[in-house]
Amino acid sequence: MYSKSLPYMLLLPATLFLCIFFIYPFTLVAWQAFTTDTGEFTSSFFQEMASHWKFNTALINTLLLALAVVPFQMALAIYMATLVNGMKRGRDAVLYIWTIPLGISDLAAGLIWLAIFEQSGFLNSFLHTLGVVEQPVGFLGYENKGIIFLAIVLAEIWRATSIVLVILVAGMGLIPKEYAEAAEVFGASRWQRFTRVTLPMLKPSLQTAMILRVILAFEVFAVVVALGGTNLPVLMSEVFTWQYELRDAHVAAAYALVILAISIAFTLLIMWALRVPKGARV
Amino acid sequence: MKPVKTLLSLTLATGLSAAAMGAANAEVLFWSTQANPPEEQQIMREKVLADFEGGADFAPSEGGPWLTRIQAELQAGEGKIGVLGSLHGDLIELSDGLVDLSELDTSSMNKTFLELGKLGTDEQKYIPWMQATYIMAANKKALEFLPEGADINALSYDQLIAWSKTMAEETGSPKFGFPAGPKGLKHRFFQGYMYPSYTNSMVTKFRSAEAELAWNKFKELWSYTNRSSTNFSFMQEQLLTDEVWVVFDHTARLADAFNQRPDDFIAFPAPAGPTGRGFMPVVVGMAVPNSAPDMEAAKNLISYMSQPEVQIETLRATNFFPVVDVELPDDMPASVKAAGAAVAAMSGSADANPGLLPVGLGDLGGKFNAVYVDAFERIVLAGQDVREVLDDQADSLRKIMEEAGAPCWAPDAPSEGACPVD
């Protein structure tokens, strides 16, 4: 009897924690997005959100950022993971160095890149020393939305590739060597071994990494604010603005639900796209 | 022997920490939105509040969290916060939860600010704590480019534009700087300086022909403004890096420049437009919430903060000016001397046209500011049509005024009911 209930007992603390600190606040937020202060049901907060002149820009910017960052990040992480896995010596040292950004907060990462790109920053000093520019260039001015976007993409790739890398390195370690050896015996090239053996076997890890990254990409905030200020609104920065500057918790909650909806939609999409058939599981 | 020793030290330790806890609990919690930067906090704790009997626990925070916590305590009817320190506009939002402080001695205080502290009731809802305003500052290198015959202490907006234009052309890059960053106080410029100077109004004439002219003038000024201004929030930084030479900002946000290089910069009044020299006095007040744990101690702290010598220490800490009559000592920082003269020249000028911080908006203050910030972002940054944007933003402004039911404040003429937007 005891052994049957043991797993549930072990899961109970974490479940309780999530119920109290996630599910309960979440229901409050959802409630806030749909009801007025007097408790009437309304969709006016969603209307107010959607009719605000920044909403479309914020939505498009968020999606574009995710689109620019995540695929490149996945490819880069897969490449780095294969390199790490192929190493005979120094594997750990390289892995440690590559995962340094994991320990840096996103705001700090944003500030590091700000120190590079700002008008009195490293890049300007460097270009000035080389004689490429006469005067410091304002890379992050409001007219250069493209450069701001690029700087954010760079900072995000630098900052968050390591989490994907860690998951993939662990995933590759789980793939039995026999498969690769068998493929080699049958004369598969390195590229074929990678595409026909490693990648399919890596699907579960890829799925985990993708879901994690995509969700975090929709919540991008600190890096954007550090580098772009209010020049490049994203969904999360709008949540912050509505909550703390415009002091309208209802519209902020509506924004939060939009982010949640997008995250859930993409999670389902990734789960479906990278599903592993029952019979093919290791 | 050993166990006994351990036990002893444990008892001692818990006893001591309990004593420390007791002391911490007895201190008055001073919950403030002001003096938030770390160096200001330090001076507040070590100098300003050091001599207060019974001790004060100075806890500054950002505006949003500040409001959230005090509202929660007021709702609960009990709390830890003893004294609130914040802007007039923040305290208005809490008006119903504040105790009457009429019994305190306020004989040496600025009467205008005391009247503001009643928040439209017959009770003294807050006691003025300190004051500040926004001024202009310039690097002395900029002075040679001043237009012919212009008096730096009585500039007009047209002269400022001409000056910025000359500087941009002669030096090869725009030298006017404007705090348009995310934390910049740009909305105060539009509300308290541009609108009063061009329309003699802040709200009612928001979309008038005069306002249209004002925005077009600002667009002109913007063409000679440093392009990175949208990342500037504290103009002292850009003055010190020489990125810009002429700026507009809050006195507290210019202080470092004057203190670090007093011989390089001058402070001067804001320019004047067709309807006078608009400027915005900022009043910070201290109040006691209904939920305060120890009313007596809280009131004592407010009396303590109102003493002339403490007011001078506060000025050293925050660069906000006293609200009581004091003789400023000669050893005041350079920033105080420079800004003090400019503030006096501005508020004492013949064409002075003060525009108060918004009054009676409750928690719609942020949305009110956003009307002006959005107008700026759409007209100046996105290049949208001035007339269309003003009409559109005026609708938002009207909605806010009606929802708040806030009557007009200076420079707009007093109104019955919500301040109208023509």
XYZ file of C-alpha atoms in Angstrom:
704
model
C 0.000 0.000 0.000
C 2.680 2.373 1.158
C 4.761 1.838 -1.947
C 1.808 2.777 -4.164
C 1.274 6.117 -2.549
C 4.965 6.929 -2.155
C 5.468 8.640 -5.544
C 2.486 10.884 -4.898
C 3.743 11.727 -1.441
C 7.079 12.704 -2.939
C 5.424 14.865 -5.561
C 3.104 16.543 -3.080
C 5.404 19.341 -1.819
C 6.275 20.512 -5.332
C 2.640 20.284 -6.408
C 1.499 22.309 -3.419
C 4.193 24.877 -4.057
C 3.091 25.283 -7.676
C -0.575 25.513 -6.696
C 0.067 28.220 -4.132
C 2.668 30.235 -5.994
C 1.624 29.690 -9.594
C -1.911 28.429 -10.146
C -3.487 30.715 -7.544
C -1.793 33.945 -8.707
C -2.483 32.916 -12.289
C -6.223 32.604 -11.669
C -6.140 36.013 -10.026
C -4.448 37.506 -13.074
C -6.900 35.818 -15.443
C -9.771 37.072 -13.286
C -8.319 40.591 -13.371
C -8.095 40.592 -17.137
C -11.811 39.881 -17.548
C -13.505 41.725 -14.684
C -13.777 45.338 -13.614
C -12.998 46.536 -10.094
C -16.677 46.119 -9.249
C -16.618 42.496 -10.427
C -18.519 42.788 -13.719
C -17.419 40.584 -16.585
C -15.999 42.585 -19.490
C -13.768 42.271 -22.534
C -13.089 46.018 -22.589
C -9.548 45.573 -21.255
C -8.659 43.402 -24.221
C -10.212 45.994 -26.518
C -8.232 48.750 -24.826
C -5.068 46.680 -25.194
C -5.629 45.861 -28.866
C -6.625 49.398 -29.812
C -3.545 50.947 -28.191
C -1.208 52.286 -30.857
C 1.744 50.260 -29.586
C 0.079 46.846 -29.351
C 0.666 45.667 -32.932
C 4.247 46.910 -32.890
C 4.924 45.090 -29.622
C 3.356 41.861 -30.881
C 5.245 41.926 -34.190
C 8.539 42.833 -32.489
C 8.181 39.949 -30.026
C 7.415 37.420 -32.762
C 10.206 38.724 -35.010
C 12.710 38.539 -32.163
C 11.733 34.951 -31.396
C 11.934 34.110 -35.090
C 15.376 35.686 -35.434
C 16.839 34.294 -32.229
C 15.497 30.785 -31.612
C 16.250 28.971 -34.916
C 19.775 30.387 -35.071
C 20.283 29.519 -31.427
C 19.133 25.928 -31.932
C 21.477 25.442 -34.890
C 24.376 26.977 -33.012
C 23.708 24.883 -29.902
C 23.501 21.642 -31.935
C 26.819 22.498 -33.587
C 28.455 23.346 -30.259
C 27.063 20.189 -28.653
C 28.501 17.985 -31.403
C 31.878 19.690 -30.986
C 31.817 19.140 -27.225
C 30.779 15.534 -27.664
C 33.532 14.819 -30.134
C 36.223 16.026 -27.764
C 38.561 13.544 -26.152
C 40.296 16.010 -23.819
C 39.311 19.327 -22.294
C 35.632 18.609 -22.839
C 34.653 19.805 -19.380
C 36.736 22.968 -19.530
C 35.157 24.020 -22.840
C 31.694 23.203 -21.577
C 32.254 25.316 -18.454
C 33.433 28.283 -20.499
C 30.546 28.018 -22.945
C 28.000 27.931 -20.170
C 29.280 31.056 -18.390
C 26.408 33.204 -19.755
C 24.030 30.866 -17.858
C 25.155 32.503 -14.655
C 24.595 36.040 -15.883
C 21.224 37.689 -15.389
C 19.482 38.918 -18.514
C 19.623 42.523 -17.360
C 23.380 42.255 -16.802
C 23.724 40.740 -20.269
C 21.774 43.650 -21.711
C 24.007 46.121 -19.898
C 27.168 44.367 -21.147
C 25.989 44.786 -24.719
C 24.865 48.326 -24.003
C 28.426 49.104 -22.920
C 29.538 47.877 -26.335
C 26.999 49.652 -28.524
C 26.275 52.963 -26.795
C 27.603 56.243 -28.095
C 30.491 56.334 -25.636
C 30.869 52.536 -25.729
C 33.582 50.076 -26.738
C 32.517 49.688 -30.364
C 32.667 53.433 -30.965
C 36.069 53.737 -29.277
C 37.315 50.811 -31.353
C 36.053 52.243 -34.660
C 37.385 55.667 -33.704
C 40.843 54.250 -32.940
C 40.873 52.478 -36.294
C 39.897 55.756 -37.929
C 36.694 54.331 -39.411
C 34.510 57.006 -37.800
C 35.245 60.688 -37.125
C 32.558 61.182 -34.464
C 31.005 58.576 -32.180
C 27.949 57.043 -33.870
C 24.654 56.780 -31.998
C 23.988 53.151 -32.917
C 21.042 52.826 -30.571
C 19.183 55.974 -31.647
C 15.454 55.703 -32.278
C 16.016 56.004 -36.034
C 18.155 52.868 -36.118
C 15.498 50.374 -35.092
C 17.272 47.792 -37.240
C 20.521 48.144 -35.334
C 18.721 48.052 -31.982
C 16.988 44.878 -33.142
C 20.290 43.376 -34.244
C 21.956 44.282 -30.941
C 19.136 42.603 -29.007
C 19.388 39.488 -31.199
C 23.150 39.341 -30.597
C 22.767 39.789 -26.859
C 20.027 37.150 -26.698
C 22.071 34.625 -28.698
C 25.105 35.276 -26.539
C 23.053 35.022 -23.355
C 20.696 32.101 -23.871
C 22.392 29.634 -26.188
C 24.117 27.945 -23.258
C 20.889 26.654 -21.707
C 20.045 24.915 -24.987
C 23.614 23.642 -25.206
C 23.457 22.061 -21.752
C 20.227 20.220 -22.576
C 21.546 18.976 -25.922
C 24.909 17.841 -24.541
C 23.027 15.821 -21.935
C 20.715 14.447 -24.639
C 23.590 13.393 -26.879
C 25.197 11.573 -23.985
C 22.069 9.410 -23.774
C 22.240 8.173 -27.367
C 23.657 4.641 -27.424
C 26.954 4.391 -29.346
C 25.815 1.220 -31.182
C 23.607 3.180 -33.588
C 26.413 5.400 -34.808
C 28.745 2.427 -35.052
C 26.207 0.442 -37.037
C 25.719 3.363 -39.414
C 29.468 3.613 -39.862
C 29.696 -0.111 -40.701
C 27.131 0.402 -43.458
C 29.237 3.212 -44.861
C 27.259 6.284 -43.825
C 29.153 9.568 -44.106
C 29.562 11.864 -41.094
C 26.793 14.114 -42.351
C 24.463 11.153 -42.897
C 25.235 9.807 -39.444
C 24.352 13.208 -38.022
C 21.098 13.691 -39.936
C 19.863 10.071 -39.916
C 20.998 8.947 -36.474
C 21.918 11.761 -34.092
C 19.162 14.241 -34.920
C 16.243 11.773 -34.783
C 17.593 10.295 -31.543
C 17.954 13.807 -30.167
C 14.304 14.700 -30.748
C 13.201 14.521 -27.098
C 16.012 16.828 -25.977
C 15.393 19.156 -28.920
C 11.758 19.302 -27.937
C 12.555 20.253 -24.356
C 15.123 22.834 -25.389
C 12.862 24.374 -28.029
C 9.894 24.701 -25.700
C 12.033 26.290 -23.009
C 13.672 28.723 -25.405
C 10.504 29.727 -27.253
C 8.647 30.447 -24.030
C 11.551 32.506 -22.735
C 11.809 34.288 -26.082
C 8.242 35.532 -25.753
C 9.062 36.811 -22.296
C 12.090 38.781 -23.483
C 12.254 41.971 -21.460
C 15.387 43.097 -19.632
C 17.719 42.894 -22.625
C 15.236 44.816 -24.774
C 14.787 47.540 -22.184
C 18.524 47.854 -21.560
C 19.400 48.195 -25.231
C 16.311 49.759 -26.738
C 14.636 51.636 -23.919
C 11.148 52.355 -25.184
C 12.244 52.428 -28.828
C 11.404 48.794 -29.409
C 8.274 47.821 -27.508
C 7.765 44.080 -26.882
C 4.841 42.373 -25.144
C 6.595 41.999 -21.806
C 7.745 45.616 -21.686
C 4.158 46.661 -22.372
C 2.978 44.532 -19.430
C 5.465 46.384 -17.253
C 4.444 49.767 -18.634
C 0.725 49.166 -18.091
C 1.265 47.799 -14.602
C 3.751 50.310 -13.230
C 3.568 53.459 -15.354
C -0.038 53.521 -16.496
C -1.110 51.727 -13.296
C -3.758 49.691 -15.046
C -3.433 46.159 -13.731
C -6.369 44.965 -15.856
C -4.779 45.760 -19.205
C -1.434 44.464 -17.924
C -3.187 41.197 -17.036
C -4.720 41.081 -20.523
C -1.240 41.415 -22.023
C 0.044 38.676 -19.721
C -2.715 36.361 -20.951
C -1.796 37.120 -24.562
C 1.804 36.107 -23.838
C 0.544 32.950 -22.138
C -1.725 32.089 -25.076
C 1.117 32.504 -27.572
C 3.421 30.401 -25.391
C 0.870 27.588 -25.085
C 0.169 27.646 -28.820
C 3.838 27.369 -29.699
C 4.471 24.705 -27.062
C 1.736 22.526 -28.568
C 3.097 23.177 -32.051
C 6.613 22.146 -31.050
C 5.346 19.062 -29.221
C 3.468 18.023 -32.331
C 6.298 18.810 -34.759
C 8.955 17.015 -32.722
C 6.802 14.160 -31.495
C 8.478 10.780 -31.215
C 6.244 7.842 -32.287
C 5.617 5.366 -29.483
C 7.452 2.526 -31.198
C 10.542 4.604 -31.889
C 11.352 5.592 -28.315
C 14.660 4.477 -26.846
C 31.720 21.961 29.768
C 31.428 22.349 26.019
C 27.676 21.842 25.718
C 27.106 24.388 28.429
C 29.245 26.910 26.593
C 27.388 26.363 23.368
C 24.102 26.711 25.136
C 25.270 29.923 26.745
C 26.438 31.465 23.517
C 23.224 30.398 21.814
C 21.142 32.012 24.508
C 23.247 35.133 24.292
C 22.977 35.231 20.528
C 19.215 34.778 20.449
C 18.842 37.281 23.260
C 20.934 39.808 21.392
C 19.181 39.312 18.091
C 15.829 39.580 19.826
C 16.976 42.848 21.311
C 18.098 44.036 17.892
C 14.764 43.008 16.416
C 12.979 44.934 19.111
C 15.000 48.014 18.320
C 14.303 47.640 14.607
C 10.602 47.346 15.294
C 10.562 50.480 17.386
C 12.099 52.536 14.581
C 9.732 54.560 12.440
C 9.559 53.115 8.934
C 10.020 56.006 6.482
C 8.559 54.764 3.175
C 9.732 57.087 0.423
C 9.862 57.390 -3.347
C 12.519 60.069 -2.995
C 16.270 59.765 -2.280
C 16.256 56.334 -3.907
C 19.748 56.282 -5.561
C 22.184 54.368 -3.301
C 24.407 57.349 -2.503
C 21.374 59.453 -1.517
C 20.049 56.627 0.674
C 23.367 56.505 2.464
C 23.379 60.235 3.267
C 19.747 60.032 4.376
C 20.573 57.257 6.826
C 23.955 58.462 8.054
C 23.419 62.227 8.153
C 19.824 63.351 7.803
C 18.108 60.818 10.055
C 21.045 60.109 12.372
C 19.987 62.434 15.206
C 16.330 61.432 15.309
C 15.506 60.042 18.736
C 14.157 56.531 18.596
C 15.628 56.059 15.142
C 14.098 55.897 11.692
C 14.319 53.112 9.148
C 14.620 54.840 5.769
C 13.175 52.599 3.045
C 13.032 54.152 -0.434
C 11.520 52.352 -3.424
C 10.259 52.838 -6.969
C 6.887 54.488 -7.439
C 4.939 51.382 -8.426
C 5.966 49.106 -5.535
C 5.757 52.099 -3.181
C 2.102 52.633 -3.972
C 1.255 48.927 -3.996
C 2.580 48.353 -0.484
C 0.986 51.379 1.173
C -2.350 50.637 -0.498
C -2.159 47.081 0.823
C -1.437 48.315 4.354
C -4.259 50.866 4.209
C -6.644 48.160 3.011
C -5.551 45.859 5.818
C -5.992 48.698 8.300
C -2.651 47.961 9.922
C 0.930 48.017 8.812
C 4.546 48.814 9.426
C 4.830 52.119 7.546
C 5.037 55.140 9.853
C 5.801 58.042 7.533
C 5.230 58.386 3.784
C 7.455 60.607 1.695
C 6.528 61.249 -1.911
C 5.389 63.655 -4.583
C 2.244 65.686 -4.154
C 0.627 63.677 -6.937
C 1.333 60.328 -5.215
C -0.024 61.508 -1.875
C -3.234 62.748 -3.499
C -3.978 59.169 -4.507
C -3.884 58.150 -0.835
C -5.724 61.209 0.460
C -8.466 59.264 2.295
C -5.915 57.162 4.162
C -3.883 60.060 5.571
C -4.151 61.505 9.090
C -4.674 65.203 9.795
C -1.363 66.834 10.739
C -2.736 70.300 11.598
C -1.357 70.077 15.143
C 2.253 70.246 13.913
C 4.092 73.569 13.944
C 4.336 74.831 10.364
C 4.860 78.544 11.011
C 8.067 78.829 8.971
C 6.835 76.853 5.985
C 6.056 78.024 2.477
C 2.332 78.895 2.582
C 1.628 77.952 -1.044
C 2.955 74.458 -0.451
C 1.085 74.113 2.871
C -2.137 74.934 1.062
C -1.302 72.265 -1.537
C -0.745 69.856 1.362
C -4.412 70.056 2.305
C -5.225 68.241 -0.936
C -8.425 70.216 -1.295
C -9.754 69.161 2.155
C -9.742 71.190 5.376
C -7.184 68.864 6.959
C -3.405 69.115 6.686
C -2.977 65.848 4.775
C 0.738 66.229 4.246
C 3.532 68.489 5.449
C 5.825 69.831 2.693
C 9.190 68.092 2.830
C 11.230 69.570 0.002
C 10.875 71.192 -3.396
C 12.566 71.170 -6.758
C 11.928 72.144 -10.324
C 13.293 71.724 -13.832
C 15.833 74.123 -15.275
C 18.259 74.441 -18.155
C 21.990 73.862 -17.937
C 24.746 74.569 -20.410
C 28.399 73.839 -20.924
C 30.247 77.174 -21.053
C 31.600 76.128 -24.464
C 28.066 76.659 -25.810
C 27.866 80.329 -24.828
C 29.819 81.665 -27.795
C 27.114 80.328 -30.122
C 24.277 82.251 -28.414
C 22.197 84.280 -30.892
C 22.985 88.002 -31.215
C 21.543 89.999 -28.291
C 20.117 86.992 -26.415
C 20.093 87.143 -22.595
C 20.758 83.691 -21.173
C 18.539 84.432 -18.175
C 15.605 85.510 -20.341
C 15.707 83.291 -23.416
C 12.764 82.665 -25.714
C 12.055 79.306 -27.347
C 12.890 80.817 -30.742
C 16.287 81.865 -29.421
C 16.867 78.379 -27.982
C 16.108 76.868 -31.397
C 18.395 79.358 -33.134
C 21.120 78.629 -30.592
C 20.827 74.857 -31.039
C 20.875 75.292 -34.811
C 24.083 77.372 -34.708
C 25.758 74.833 -32.411
C 24.787 71.910 -34.633
C 26.074 73.663 -37.749
C 29.274 75.071 -36.242
C 30.379 71.964 -34.341
C 29.200 69.368 -36.847
C 26.774 67.545 -34.546
C 23.649 68.441 -32.522
C 24.544 69.721 -29.057
C 21.095 70.119 -27.480
C 20.144 67.210 -25.208
C 16.667 66.239 -24.060
C 15.738 63.593 -21.440
C 13.580 61.440 -23.733
C 14.828 58.111 -22.353
C 12.598 55.518 -20.683
C 13.220 57.028 -17.248
C 13.550 60.575 -18.568
C 11.133 63.251 -17.380
C 10.152 64.444 -20.866
C 6.432 64.520 -20.064
C 7.083 67.219 -17.444
C 8.666 69.396 -20.120
C 5.577 69.181 -22.312
C 3.125 69.588 -19.417
C 4.832 72.293 -17.393
C 7.048 74.129 -19.867
C 5.965 73.832 -23.494
C 2.176 73.901 -23.062
C 2.029 76.783 -20.526
C 4.529 78.759 -22.627
C 2.578 78.384 -25.867
C -1.069 77.829 -24.879
C -1.277 79.152 -21.272
C -2.845 75.781 -20.502
C -1.880 72.193 -19.775
C -5.119 70.317 -20.423
C -7.919 72.465 -21.869
C -6.022 73.660 -24.946
C -4.293 70.337 -25.584
C -5.342 70.193 -29.254
C -5.578 73.934 -29.959
C -3.928 75.704 -32.890
C -1.418 77.110 -30.390
C -0.560 73.554 -29.304
C -0.045 72.598 -32.928
C 2.399 75.491 -33.265
C 4.173 74.393 -30.077
C 4.681 70.831 -31.335
C 5.940 72.108 -34.677
C 8.400 74.350 -32.833
C 9.516 71.356 -30.796
C 10.001 69.338 -33.987
C 12.233 72.127 -35.197
C 14.228 72.028 -31.950
C 14.389 68.223 -32.251
C 16.142 68.498 -35.611
C 19.064 70.117 -33.745
C 18.842 67.684 -30.809
C 21.267 64.819 -30.171
C 19.770 61.716 -31.786
C 20.567 59.502 -28.801
C 18.316 61.632 -26.598
C 15.797 58.785 -26.591
C 18.272 56.916 -24.372
C 19.017 59.844 -22.011
C 17.342 59.894 -18.614
C 19.731 61.826 -16.365
C 21.164 64.694 -18.374
C 24.063 65.224 -15.937
C 25.677 62.113 -17.460
C 25.680 63.489 -20.990
C 26.864 66.922 -19.806
C 29.828 65.260 -18.099
C 30.742 63.156 -21.145
C 30.457 66.312 -23.329
C 28.012 64.464 -25.595
C 25.687 67.479 -25.367
C 26.219 71.086 -24.305
C 22.745 72.442 -23.549
C 20.093 70.453 -21.673
C 16.763 70.603 -19.899
C 16.221 68.484 -16.764
C 15.234 68.270 -13.123
C 17.606 70.088 -10.739
C 18.338 66.811 -8.918
C 19.300 65.182 -12.221
C 21.792 67.908 -13.101
C 23.530 68.095 -9.723
C 26.455 65.759 -10.438
C 27.555 67.852 -13.390
C 27.823 71.033 -11.293
C 29.389 69.213 -8.346
C 32.061 67.451 -10.380
C 33.005 70.330 -12.691
C 31.575 73.535 -11.176
C 33.608 75.811 -13.443
C 32.421 74.225 -16.700
C 28.639 74.551 -16.469
C 26.027 77.207 -15.867
C 22.364 76.886 -14.907
C 19.715 79.188 -16.336
C 15.905 79.544 -16.444
C 13.708 77.728 -18.936
C 12.812 79.715 -22.071
C 9.614 81.708 -22.578
C 7.006 81.349 -25.295
C 4.126 83.563 -26.528
C 2.177 83.035 -23.258
C 4.961 83.420 -20.724
C 7.766 81.443 -19.118
C 6.163 78.126 -18.259
C 7.797 76.183 -15.440
C 6.782 73.390 -13.077
C 7.463 73.552 -9.348
C 7.707 70.088 -7.795
C 6.554 69.607 -4.208
C 7.447 66.573 -2.114
C 5.481 65.958 1.082
C 5.507 63.793 4.212
C 2.346 62.155 5.482
C 1.213 59.645 8.096
C -1.107 56.814 6.997
C -4.091 55.682 9.110
C -2.390 52.322 9.416
C 0.782 53.661 11.076
C 1.871 51.512 14.043
C 2.957 54.487 16.206
C 1.303 57.829 15.361
C 3.260 59.816 17.938
C 6.672 58.641 16.711
C 5.627 59.246 13.102
C 4.582 62.837 13.811
C 7.812 63.418 15.725
C 9.787 62.263 12.704
C 7.940 64.761 10.489
C 8.638 67.599 12.938
C 12.278 66.531 13.018
C 12.499 66.566 9.206
C 11.049 70.095 9.143
C 13.844 71.633 11.232
C 16.008 74.100 9.269
C 19.305 72.265 9.896
C 17.775 68.914 8.874
C 16.289 70.558 5.786
C 19.802 71.699 4.841
C 21.162 68.173 5.364
C 18.318 66.879 3.177
C 19.307 69.369 0.492
C 22.859 68.006 0.612
C 21.518 64.466 0.279
C 18.940 64.906 -2.445
C 19.548 68.298 -4.112
C 15.928 69.163 -3.351
C 15.474 72.616 -1.874
C 14.101 73.379 1.623
C 10.451 74.352 2.108
C 11.163 76.367 5.274
C 12.916 79.738 5.534
C 16.603 78.937 5.948
C 19.874 80.735 5.406
C 21.900 78.470 3.141
C 25.438 78.069 4.497
C 28.366 79.072 2.268
C 29.758 75.580 2.005
C 26.787 74.329 -0.026
C 27.632 72.166 -3.063
C 28.141 73.945 -6.375
C 24.976 72.384 -7.783
C 22.845 74.030 -5.118
C 24.361 77.459 -5.701
C 23.990 77.220 -9.465
C 20.498 75.742 -9.503
C 19.277 77.947 -6.654
C 20.038 81.089 -8.638
C 18.380 79.724 -11.780
C 15.265 78.614 -9.890
C 14.993 82.028 -8.262
C 15.412 83.799 -11.613
C 12.802 81.548 -13.213
C 10.106 81.740 -10.541
C 10.782 85.452 -10.023
C 10.738 86.455 -13.690
C 8.109 88.972 -14.806
C 6.591 86.515 -17.278
C 6.677 83.453 -14.972
C 3.765 81.099 -15.707
C 3.814 78.173 -13.250
C 2.145 74.923 -14.260
C 1.480 72.638 -11.316
C 2.057 68.914 -11.259
C -1.231 67.181 -12.122
C -3.693 67.209 -9.242
C -6.558 64.867 -8.456
C -5.855 62.182 -11.031
C -5.595 59.316 -8.543
C -3.854 56.371 -10.144
C -4.535 57.804 -13.599
C -1.387 59.935 -13.251
C 0.598 57.448 -15.318
C -1.963 57.445 -18.118
C -2.060 61.249 -18.045
C 1.721 61.355 -18.545
C 1.435 58.758 -21.290
C -0.835 61.115 -23.291
C 2.034 63.588 -23.589
C 4.724 60.936 -24.046
C 2.686 59.197 -26.765
C 2.081 62.532 -28.487
C 5.850 63.076 -28.470
C 6.651 59.577 -29.723
C 4.072 59.795 -32.494
C 4.655 63.385 -33.643
C 8.397 63.723 -33.179
C 9.806 60.190 -33.380
C 7.356 58.497 -35.746
C 6.697 61.642 -37.801
C 2.901 61.320 -37.732
C 0.675 64.274 -38.637
C 0.511 66.780 -35.741
C -3.176 67.603 -36.102
C -4.285 63.962 -36.294
C -2.175 62.893 -33.331
C -3.383 65.799 -31.164
C -7.033 65.007 -31.981
C -6.472 61.339 -31.192
C -4.535 61.948 -27.971
C -7.068 64.595 -26.899
C -9.715 61.866 -26.856
C -7.588 59.803 -24.474
C -6.935 62.902 -22.355
C -10.646 63.741 -22.189
C -11.435 60.185 -21.120
C -8.838 60.344 -18.354
C -10.042 63.716 -17.049
C -13.647 62.554 -17.005
C -12.829 59.255 -15.345
C -10.830 61.052 -12.648
C -13.313 63.918 -12.399
C -10.343 66.159 -11.756
C -10.951 69.925 -11.881
C -8.409 72.099 -13.691
C -5.192 73.273 -12.030
C -2.835 76.125 -12.928
C -2.229 77.362 -15.576
C -5.724 76.255 -16.648
C -8.571 78.286 -15.179
C -10.461 76.499 -12.350
C -13.378 74.414 -13.633
C -16.638 73.079 -12.271
C -16.244 69.322 -12.409
C -13.769 67.567 -14.677
C -11.255 69.735 -16.516
C -12.551 70.105 -20.090
C -10.468 69.337 -23.182
C -11.592 71.668 -25.991
